[in-house]
Amino acid sequence: MAIEPALLDTCTTHLKTCLKNIHKVIQKANEILSSISQPSVCSEVLLSSQGADYISGVVEVYRLSKRMEGGMRMHNINCERLRLVLRDVDLSWNNLQAFLSICPSLIQTMPSQSSLDSGAEGASSDPSPCLQSCCGVCLLDTPVVEFPSEGRTSMLNTGVRSYHPSCANFWLHCVDSTLPIVACHSNCSACVKVNKDL
């Protein structure tokens, strides 16, 4: 079942805004690294603790784009505008990886592409999954591994919506000072059940 047109417009706008900001962050990293003319200096910057922390943050931002891709798949949001922004994010990410390749020891600490892509796996067997049970930013409904050494991360609950901690962090620092709240569709069986129980 397709999402209602008004809700689809809201979701599309929300996702596009976040993805454009993800693209800006990755593009900025590309600009910073491309401004360093000497590969040895670039390598030194990337291997410094501050450089490694910065790249680690950029990796988490890219990981969010993959989770958003999974949320789109889970809710059957198929929009050309979003596909174009996702393509731009991936192109910037691939360009960034070319800079990172000059630092083999840094590449070894990076997550594999398959682990990044696993966030994009989000097809749902439910024809109209509940948006209320999903992260208000990426639209995925399951806890994600924020930091592998710490295992799965629980969702932050604001009383109105739940969010993955890294999704909420990115939104508040790079998109808007207010977390997004996307209403659920009118034919959501989970929301109907909750309302009946009240």
JSON list of C-alpha atoms in Angstrom, two decimals:
[
{"chain": "A", "resi": 1, "resn": "MET", "atom": "CA", "xyz": [0.00, 0.00, 0.00]},
{"chain": "A", "resi": 2, "resn": "ALA", "atom": "CA", "xyz": [1.41, 3.40, -0.94]},
{"chain": "A", "resi": 3, "resn": "ILE", "atom": "CA", "xyz": [1.85, 6.22, 1.56]},
{"chain": "A", "resi": 4, "resn": "GLU", "atom": "CA", "xyz": [-0.82, 8.90, 1.29]},
{"chain": "A", "resi": 5, "resn": "PRO", "atom": "CA", "xyz": [0.26, 11.81, -0.99]},
{"chain": "A", "resi": 6, "resn": "ALA", "atom": "CA", "xyz": [0.36, 14.47, 1.77]},
{"chain": "A", "resi": 7, "resn": "LEU", "atom": "CA", "xyz": [2.40, 12.22, 4.07]},
{"chain": "A", "resi": 8, "resn": "LEU", "atom": "CA", "xyz": [4.67, 11.23, 1.19]},
{"chain": "A", "resi": 9, "resn": "ASP", "atom": "CA", "xyz": [5.36, 14.92, 0.48]},
{"chain": "A", "resi": 10, "resn": "THR", "atom": "CA", "xyz": [6.19, 15.50, 4.16]},
{"chain": "A", "resi": 11, "resn": "CYS", "atom": "CA", "xyz": [8.49, 12.46, 4.29]},
{"chain": "A", "resi": 12, "resn": "THR", "atom": "CA", "xyz": [10.17, 13.38, 1.01]},
{"chain": "A", "resi": 13, "resn": "THR", "atom": "CA", "xyz": [10.85, 16.94, 2.15]},
{"chain": "A", "resi": 14, "resn": "HIS", "atom": "CA", "xyz": [12.17, 15.72, 5.50]},
{"chain": "A", "resi": 15, "resn": "LEU", "atom": "CA", "xyz": [14.45, 13.10, 3.91]},
{"chain": "A", "resi": 16, "resn": "LYS", "atom": "CA", "xyz": [15.68, 15.45, 1.18]},
{"chain": "A", "resi": 17, "resn": "THR", "atom": "CA", "xyz": [16.58, 18.16, 3.72]},
{"chain": "A", "resi": 18, "resn": "CYS", "atom": "CA", "xyz": [18.58, 15.71, 5.81]},
{"chain": "A", "resi": 19, "resn": "LEU", "atom": "CA", "xyz": [20.29, 14.09, 2.81]},
{"chain": "A", "resi": 20, "resn": "LYS", "atom": "CA", "xyz": [21.30, 17.48, 1.40]},
{"chain": "A", "resi": 21, "resn": "ASN", "atom": "CA", "xyz": [22.96, 18.31, 4.72]},
{"chain": "A", "resi": 22, "resn": "ILE", "atom": "CA", "xyz": [24.71, 14.93, 4.73]},
{"chain": "A", "resi": 23, "resn": "HIS", "atom": "CA", "xyz": [25.98, 15.73, 1.25]},
{"chain": "A", "resi": 24, "resn": "LYS", "atom": "CA", "xyz": [27.28, 19.11, 2.48]},
{"chain": "A", "resi": 25, "resn": "VAL", "atom": "CA", "xyz": [29.24, 17.47, 5.32]},
{"chain": "A", "resi": 26, "resn": "ILE", "atom": "CA", "xyz": [30.88, 14.91, 3.01]},
{"chain": "A", "resi": 27, "resn": "GLN", "atom": "CA", "xyz": [31.50, 17.56, 0.33]},
{"chain": "A", "resi": 28, "resn": "LYS", "atom": "CA", "xyz": [33.18, 19.79, 2.95]},
{"chain": "A", "resi": 29, "resn": "ALA", "atom": "CA", "xyz": [35.49, 16.91, 3.90]},
{"chain": "A", "resi": 30, "resn": "ASN", "atom": "CA", "xyz": [36.39, 16.56, 0.21]},
{"chain": "A", "resi": 31, "resn": "GLU", "atom": "CA", "xyz": [37.11, 20.29, -0.04]},
{"chain": "A", "resi": 32, "resn": "ILE", "atom": "CA", "xyz": [39.33, 20.23, 3.05]},
{"chain": "A", "resi": 33, "resn": "LEU", "atom": "CA", "xyz": [41.36, 17.26, 1.83]},
{"chain": "A", "resi": 34, "resn": "SER", "atom": "CA", "xyz": [41.63, 18.50, -1.76]},
{"chain": "A", "resi": 35, "resn": "SER", "atom": "CA", "xyz": [43.04, 21.80, -0.50]},
{"chain": "A", "resi": 36, "resn": "ILE", "atom": "CA", "xyz": [46.08, 19.93, 0.85]},
{"chain": "A", "resi": 37, "resn": "SER", "atom": "CA", "xyz": [48.50, 19.86, -2.08]},
{"chain": "A", "resi": 38, "resn": "GLN", "atom": "CA", "xyz": [51.06, 17.38, -0.71]},
{"chain": "A", "resi": 39, "resn": "PRO", "atom": "CA", "xyz": [49.99, 13.72, -0.25]},
{"chain": "A", "resi": 40, "resn": "SER", "atom": "CA", "xyz": [52.44, 13.36, 2.66]},
{"chain": "A", "resi": 41, "resn": "VAL", "atom": "CA", "xyz": [50.82, 16.31, 4.47]},
{"chain": "A", "resi": 42, "resn": "CYS", "atom": "CA", "xyz": [47.36, 14.91, 3.75]},
{"chain": "A", "resi": 43, "resn": "SER", "atom": "CA", "xyz": [48.46, 11.57, 5.17]},
{"chain": "A", "resi": 44, "resn": "GLU", "atom": "CA", "xyz": [49.88, 13.28, 8.26]},
{"chain": "A", "resi": 45, "resn": "VAL", "atom": "CA", "xyz": [46.60, 15.15, 8.81]},
{"chain": "A", "resi": 46, "resn": "LEU", "atom": "CA", "xyz": [44.52, 12.00, 8.39]},
{"chain": "A", "resi": 47, "resn": "LEU", "atom": "CA", "xyz": [46.71, 10.01, 10.79]},
{"chain": "A", "resi": 48, "resn": "SER", "atom": "CA", "xyz": [46.60, 12.64, 13.53]},
{"chain": "A", "resi": 49, "resn": "SER", "atom": "CA", "xyz": [44.13, 11.97, 16.33]},
{"chain": "A", "resi": 50, "resn": "GLN", "atom": "CA", "xyz": [42.05, 15.02, 15.32]},
{"chain": "A", "resi": 51, "resn": "GLY", "atom": "CA", "xyz": [42.06, 13.97, 11.66]},
{"chain": "A", "resi": 52, "resn": "ALA", "atom": "CA", "xyz": [41.05, 10.40, 12.51]},
{"chain": "A", "resi": 53, "resn": "ASP", "atom": "CA", "xyz": [38.24, 11.68, 14.75]},
{"chain": "A", "resi": 54, "resn": "TYR", "atom": "CA", "xyz": [37.03, 13.98, 11.99]},
{"chain": "A", "resi": 55, "resn": "ILE", "atom": "CA", "xyz": [36.98, 11.19, 9.41]},
{"chain": "A", "resi": 56, "resn": "SER", "atom": "CA", "xyz": [35.26, 8.90, 11.90]},
{"chain": "A", "resi": 57, "resn": "GLY", "atom": "CA", "xyz": [32.51, 11.53, 12.24]},
{"chain": "A", "resi": 58, "resn": "VAL", "atom": "CA", "xyz": [32.19, 11.79, 8.45]},
{"chain": "A", "resi": 59, "resn": "VAL", "atom": "CA", "xyz": [31.86, 7.99, 8.26]},
{"chain": "A", "resi": 60, "resn": "GLU", "atom": "CA", "xyz": [28.99, 8.14, 10.76]},
{"chain": "A", "resi": 61, "resn": "VAL", "atom": "CA", "xyz": [27.31, 10.83, 8.65]},
{"chain": "A", "resi": 62, "resn": "TYR", "atom": "CA", "xyz": [27.60, 8.61, 5.55]},
{"chain": "A", "resi": 63, "resn": "ARG", "atom": "CA", "xyz": [26.25, 5.67, 7.59]},
{"chain": "A", "resi": 64, "resn": "LEU", "atom": "CA", "xyz": [23.18, 7.80, 8.36]},
{"chain": "A", "resi": 65, "resn": "SER", "atom": "CA", "xyz": [22.57, 8.26, 4.62]},
{"chain": "A", "resi": 66, "resn": "LYS", "atom": "CA", "xyz": [22.57, 4.48, 4.23]},
{"chain": "A", "resi": 67, "resn": "ARG", "atom": "CA", "xyz": [20.08, 4.12, 7.10]},
{"chain": "A", "resi": 68, "resn": "MET", "atom": "CA", "xyz": [17.87, 6.73, 5.45]},
{"chain": "A", "resi": 69, "resn": "GLU", "atom": "CA", "xyz": [18.07, 4.74, 2.23]},
{"chain": "A", "resi": 70, "resn": "GLY", "atom": "CA", "xyz": [16.89, 1.70, 4.23]},
{"chain": "A", "resi": 71, "resn": "GLY", "atom": "CA", "xyz": [14.05, 3.74, 5.77]},
{"chain": "A", "resi": 72, "resn": "MET", "atom": "CA", "xyz": [12.96, 4.82, 2.30]},
{"chain": "A", "resi": 73, "resn": "ARG", "atom": "CA", "xyz": [12.95, 1.21, 1.16]},
{"chain": "A", "resi": 74, "resn": "MET", "atom": "CA", "xyz": [11.07, 0.07, 4.27]},
{"chain": "A", "resi": 75, "resn": "HIS", "atom": "CA", "xyz": [8.30, 2.62, 3.71]},
{"chain": "A", "resi": 76, "resn": "ASN", "atom": "CA", "xyz": [8.29, 2.19, -0.07]},
{"chain": "A", "resi": 77, "resn": "ILE", "atom": "CA", "xyz": [9.28, 5.82, -0.64]},
{"chain": "A", "resi": 78, "resn": "ASN", "atom": "CA", "xyz": [10.43, 5.84, -4.24]},
{"chain": "A", "resi": 79, "resn": "CYS", "atom": "CA", "xyz": [11.14, 9.37, -5.36]},
{"chain": "A", "resi": 80, "resn": "GLU", "atom": "CA", "xyz": [13.43, 10.57, -8.14]},
{"chain": "A", "resi": 81, "resn": "ARG", "atom": "CA", "xyz": [14.44, 13.69, -6.18]},
{"chain": "A", "resi": 82, "resn": "LEU", "atom": "CA", "xyz": [15.65, 11.54, -3.28]},
{"chain": "A", "resi": 83, "resn": "ARG", "atom": "CA", "xyz": [17.46, 9.11, -5.57]},
{"chain": "A", "resi": 84, "resn": "LEU", "atom": "CA", "xyz": [19.36, 12.06, -7.10]},
{"chain": "A", "resi": 85, "resn": "VAL", "atom": "CA", "xyz": [20.45, 13.35, -3.69]},
{"chain": "A", "resi": 86, "resn": "LEU", "atom": "CA", "xyz": [21.46, 9.83, -2.61]},
{"chain": "A", "resi": 87, "resn": "ARG", "atom": "CA", "xyz": [23.50, 9.55, -5.82]},
{"chain": "A", "resi": 88, "resn": "ASP", "atom": "CA", "xyz": [25.25, 12.85, -5.01]},
{"chain": "A", "resi": 89, "resn": "VAL", "atom": "CA", "xyz": [26.03, 11.61, -1.49]},
{"chain": "A", "resi": 90, "resn": "ASP", "atom": "CA", "xyz": [27.49, 8.37, -2.88]},
{"chain": "A", "resi": 91, "resn": "LEU", "atom": "CA", "xyz": [29.58, 10.25, -5.47]},
{"chain": "A", "resi": 92, "resn": "SER", "atom": "CA", "xyz": [31.01, 12.53, -2.78]},
{"chain": "A", "resi": 93, "resn": "TRP", "atom": "CA", "xyz": [31.67, 9.52, -0.56]},
{"chain": "A", "resi": 94, "resn": "ASN", "atom": "CA", "xyz": [33.51, 7.71, -3.37]},
{"chain": "A", "resi": 95, "resn": "ASN", "atom": "CA", "xyz": [35.58, 10.83, -4.01]},
{"chain": "A", "resi": 96, "resn": "LEU", "atom": "CA", "xyz": [36.44, 11.04, -0.31]},
{"chain": "A", "resi": 97, "resn": "GLN", "atom": "CA", "xyz": [37.55, 7.42, -0.30]},
{"chain": "A", "resi": 98, "resn": "ALA", "atom": "CA", "xyz": [40.08, 8.28, -3.01]},
{"chain": "A", "resi": 99, "resn": "PHE", "atom": "CA", "xyz": [41.70, 10.75, -0.58]},
{"chain": "A", "resi": 100, "resn": "LEU", "atom": "CA", "xyz": [41.59, 8.20, 2.21]},
{"chain": "A", "resi": 101, "resn": "SER", "atom": "CA", "xyz": [43.33, 5.59, 0.03]},
{"chain": "A", "resi": 102, "resn": "ILE", "atom": "CA", "xyz": [46.63, 7.46, 0.43]},
{"chain": "A", "resi": 103, "resn": "CYS", "atom": "CA", "xyz": [46.53, 6.35, 4.05]},
{"chain": "A", "resi": 104, "resn": "PRO", "atom": "CA", "xyz": [46.36, 2.51, 4.08]},
{"chain": "A", "resi": 105, "resn": "SER", "atom": "CA", "xyz": [46.48, 2.31, 7.89]},
{"chain": "A", "resi": 106, "resn": "LEU", "atom": "CA", "xyz": [43.42, 4.57, 8.09]},
{"chain": "A", "resi": 107, "resn": "ILE", "atom": "CA", "xyz": [41.56, 2.52, 5.47]},
{"chain": "A", "resi": 108, "resn": "GLN", "atom": "CA", "xyz": [42.04, -0.59, 7.63]},
{"chain": "A", "resi": 109, "resn": "THR", "atom": "CA", "xyz": [40.16, 1.06, 10.50]},
{"chain": "A", "resi": 110, "resn": "MET", "atom": "CA", "xyz": [37.24, 2.10, 8.26]},
{"chain": "A", "resi": 111, "resn": "PRO", "atom": "CA", "xyz": [34.05, 0.02, 8.22]},
{"chain": "A", "resi": 112, "resn": "SER", "atom": "CA", "xyz": [33.62, -2.16, 5.16]},
{"chain": "A", "resi": 113, "resn": "GLN", "atom": "CA", "xyz": [31.26, -1.03, 2.43]},
{"chain": "A", "resi": 114, "resn": "SER", "atom": "CA", "xyz": [29.06, -4.05, 3.16]},
{"chain": "A", "resi": 115, "resn": "SER", "atom": "CA", "xyz": [28.64, -2.96, 6.80]},
{"chain": "A", "resi": 116, "resn": "LEU", "atom": "CA", "xyz": [27.77, 0.56, 5.63]},
{"chain": "A", "resi": 117, "resn": "ASP", "atom": "CA", "xyz": [25.33, -0.82, 3.05]},
{"chain": "A", "resi": 118, "resn": "SER", "atom": "CA", "xyz": [23.65, -3.04, 5.65]},
{"chain": "A", "resi": 119, "resn": "GLY", "atom": "CA", "xyz": [21.89, 0.07, 6.96]},
{"chain": "A", "resi": 120, "resn": "ALA", "atom": "CA", "xyz": [20.23, 0.44, 3.58]},
{"chain": "A", "resi": 121, "resn": "GLU", "atom": "CA", "xyz": [18.52, -2.93, 3.89]},
{"chain": "A", "resi": 122, "resn": "GLY", "atom": "CA", "xyz": [15.08, -2.00, 5.04]},
{"chain": "A", "resi": 123, "resn": "ALA", "atom": "CA", "xyz": [12.40, -3.65, 2.95]},
{"chain": "A", "resi": 124, "resn": "SER", "atom": "CA", "xyz": [9.41, -4.38, 5.14]},
{"chain": "A", "resi": 125, "resn": "SER", "atom": "CA", "xyz": [6.95, -7.25, 4.84]},
{"chain": "A", "resi": 126, "resn": "ASP", "atom": "CA", "xyz": [4.30, -4.92, 6.28]},
{"chain": "A", "resi": 127, "resn": "PRO", "atom": "CA", "xyz": [2.69, -3.05, 3.34]},
{"chain": "A", "resi": 128, "resn": "SER", "atom": "CA", "xyz": [2.28, 0.08, 5.51]},
{"chain": "A", "resi": 129, "resn": "PRO", "atom": "CA", "xyz": [4.73, -0.01, 8.46]},
{"chain": "A", "resi": 130, "resn": "CYS", "atom": "CA", "xyz": [4.10, 2.27, 11.43]},
{"chain": "A", "resi": 131, "resn": "LEU", "atom": "CA", "xyz": [6.03, 5.54, 11.25]},
{"chain": "A", "resi": 132, "resn": "GLN", "atom": "CA", "xyz": [5.48, 6.13, 14.99]},
{"chain": "A", "resi": 133, "resn": "SER", "atom": "CA", "xyz": [7.69, 3.15, 15.86]},
{"chain": "A", "resi": 134, "resn": "CYS", "atom": "CA", "xyz": [10.51, 4.33, 13.58]},
{"chain": "A", "resi": 135, "resn": "CYS", "atom": "CA", "xyz": [13.39, 6.70, 14.13]},
{"chain": "A", "resi": 136, "resn": "GLY", "atom": "CA", "xyz": [12.05, 10.17, 13.39]},
{"chain": "A", "resi": 137, "resn": "VAL", "atom": "CA", "xyz": [15.09, 10.96, 11.21]},
{"chain": "A", "resi": 138, "resn": "CYS", "atom": "CA", "xyz": [16.07, 7.86, 9.21]},
{"chain": "A", "resi": 139, "resn": "LEU", "atom": "CA", "xyz": [12.64, 6.12, 9.39]},
{"chain": "A", "resi": 140, "resn": "LEU", "atom": "CA", "xyz": [14.16, 2.72, 10.31]},
{"chain": "A", "resi": 141, "resn": "ASP", "atom": "CA", "xyz": [12.39, 0.93, 13.15]},
{"chain": "A", "resi": 142, "resn": "THR", "atom": "CA", "xyz": [15.21, -1.08, 14.63]},
{"chain": "A", "resi": 143, "resn": "PRO", "atom": "CA", "xyz": [18.08, -0.18, 16.95]},
{"chain": "A", "resi": 144, "resn": "VAL", "atom": "CA", "xyz": [21.34, 0.15, 15.05]},
{"chain": "A", "resi": 145, "resn": "VAL", "atom": "CA", "xyz": [24.95, -0.48, 15.95]},
{"chain": "A", "resi": 146, "resn": "GLU", "atom": "CA", "xyz": [26.17, 3.05, 16.61]},
{"chain": "A", "resi": 147, "resn": "PHE", "atom": "CA", "xyz": [29.62, 1.96, 17.76]},
{"chain": "A", "resi": 148, "resn": "PRO", "atom": "CA", "xyz": [30.44, -1.74, 17.19]},
{"chain": "A", "resi": 149, "resn": "SER", "atom": "CA", "xyz": [32.40, -2.07, 20.45]},
{"chain": "A", "resi": 150, "resn": "GLU", "atom": "CA", "xyz": [29.31, -1.02, 22.42]},
{"chain": "A", "resi": 151, "resn": "GLY", "atom": "CA", "xyz": [26.85, -3.33, 20.66]},
{"chain": "A", "resi": 152, "resn": "ARG", "atom": "CA", "xyz": [23.34, -2.25, 19.75]},
{"chain": "A", "resi": 153, "resn": "THR", "atom": "CA", "xyz": [22.18, 1.18, 20.80]},
{"chain": "A", "resi": 154, "resn": "SER", "atom": "CA", "xyz": [18.73, 1.79, 22.17]},
{"chain": "A", "resi": 155, "resn": "MET", "atom": "CA", "xyz": [16.51, 4.49, 20.80]},
{"chain": "A", "resi": 156, "resn": "LEU", "atom": "CA", "xyz": [16.17, 7.91, 22.43]},
{"chain": "A", "resi": 157, "resn": "ASN", "atom": "CA", "xyz": [12.53, 8.47, 23.33]},
{"chain": "A", "resi": 158, "resn": "THR", "atom": "CA", "xyz": [11.28, 12.07, 23.52]},
{"chain": "A", "resi": 159, "resn": "GLY", "atom": "CA", "xyz": [7.75, 11.10, 24.52]},
{"chain": "A", "resi": 160, "resn": "VAL", "atom": "CA", "xyz": [6.48, 11.91, 21.04]},
{"chain": "A", "resi": 161, "resn": "ARG", "atom": "CA", "xyz": [8.96, 10.04, 18.83]},
{"chain": "A", "resi": 162, "resn": "SER", "atom": "CA", "xyz": [12.02, 7.83, 19.10]},
{"chain": "A", "resi": 163, "resn": "TYR", "atom": "CA", "xyz": [15.37, 8.48, 17.44]},
{"chain": "A", "resi": 164, "resn": "HIS", "atom": "CA", "xyz": [18.69, 6.72, 16.99]},
{"chain": "A", "resi": 165, "resn": "PRO", "atom": "CA", "xyz": [21.18, 8.79, 19.04]},
{"chain": "A", "resi": 166, "resn": "SER", "atom": "CA", "xyz": [23.43, 9.51, 16.04]},
{"chain": "A", "resi": 167, "resn": "CYS", "atom": "CA", "xyz": [20.41, 10.46, 13.87]},
{"chain": "A", "resi": 168, "resn": "ALA", "atom": "CA", "xyz": [19.16, 12.91, 16.51]},
{"chain": "A", "resi": 169, "resn": "ASN", "atom": "CA", "xyz": [22.67, 14.29, 16.99]},
{"chain": "A", "resi": 170, "resn": "PHE", "atom": "CA", "xyz": [23.15, 14.92, 13.27]},
{"chain": "A", "resi": 171, "resn": "TRP", "atom": "CA", "xyz": [19.71, 16.52, 12.87]},
{"chain": "A", "resi": 172, "resn": "LEU", "atom": "CA", "xyz": [20.19, 18.87, 15.83]},
{"chain": "A", "resi": 173, "resn": "HIS", "atom": "CA", "xyz": [23.72, 19.92, 14.82]},
{"chain": "A", "resi": 174, "resn": "CYS", "atom": "CA", "xyz": [23.45, 20.02, 11.03]},
{"chain": "A", "resi": 175, "resn": "VAL", "atom": "CA", "xyz": [19.79, 20.39, 10.04]},
{"chain": "A", "resi": 176, "resn": "ASP", "atom": "CA", "xyz": [17.54, 22.07, 12.61]},
{"chain": "A", "resi": 177, "resn": "SER", "atom": "CA", "xyz": [17.38, 22.77, 16.35]},
{"chain": "A", "resi": 178, "resn": "THR", "atom": "CA", "xyz": [14.05, 20.91, 16.59]},
{"chain": "A", "resi": 179, "resn": "LEU", "atom": "CA", "xyz": [13.80, 17.18, 15.98]},
{"chain": "A", "resi": 180, "resn": "PRO", "atom": "CA", "xyz": [11.39, 16.20, 13.20]},
{"chain": "A", "resi": 181, "resn": "ILE", "atom": "CA", "xyz": [8.01, 14.63, 13.94]},
{"chain": "A", "resi": 182, "resn": "VAL", "atom": "CA", "xyz": [6.43, 12.87, 10.98]},
{"chain": "A", "resi": 183, "resn": "ALA", "atom": "CA", "xyz": [2.83, 11.79, 11.56]},
{"chain": "A", "resi": 184, "resn": "CYS", "atom": "CA", "xyz": [1.84, 8.24, 10.72]},
{"chain": "A", "resi": 185, "resn": "HIS", "atom": "CA", "xyz": [-0.51, 7.27, 7.89]},
{"chain": "A", "resi": 186, "resn": "SER", "atom": "CA", "xyz": [-4.23, 6.96, 8.57]},
{"chain": "A", "resi": 187, "resn": "ASN", "atom": "CA", "xyz": [-4.38, 3.23, 7.80]},
{"chain": "A", "resi": 188, "resn": "CYS", "atom": "CA", "xyz": [-1.64, 2.20, 10.24]},
{"chain": "A", "resi": 189, "resn": "SER", "atom": "CA", "xyz": [-2.85, -0.89, 12.11]},
{"chain": "A", "resi": 190, "resn": "ALA", "atom": "CA", "xyz": [-0.40, -0.33, 15.01]},
{"chain": "A", "resi": 191, "resn": "CYS", "atom": "CA", "xyz": [-1.59, 3.26, 15.60]},
{"chain": "A", "resi": 192, "resn": "VAL", "atom": "CA", "xyz": [-5.26, 2.20, 15.34]},
{"chain": "A", "resi": 193, "resn": "LYS", "atom": "CA", "xyz": [-4.63, -0.50, 17.97]},
{"chain": "A", "resi": 194, "resn": "VAL", "atom": "CA", "xyz": [-2.89, 1.96, 20.33]},
{"chain": "A", "resi": 195, "resn": "ASN", "atom": "CA", "xyz": [-5.75, 4.47, 19.97]},
{"chain": "A", "resi": 196, "resn": "LYS", "atom": "CA", "xyz": [-8.32, 1.74, 20.72]},
{"chain": "A", "resi": 197, "resn": "ASP", "atom": "CA", "xyz": [-6.40, 0.75, 23.87]},
{"chain": "A", "resi": 198, "resn": "LEU", "atom": "CA", "xyz": [-6.44, 4.33, 25.22]}
]
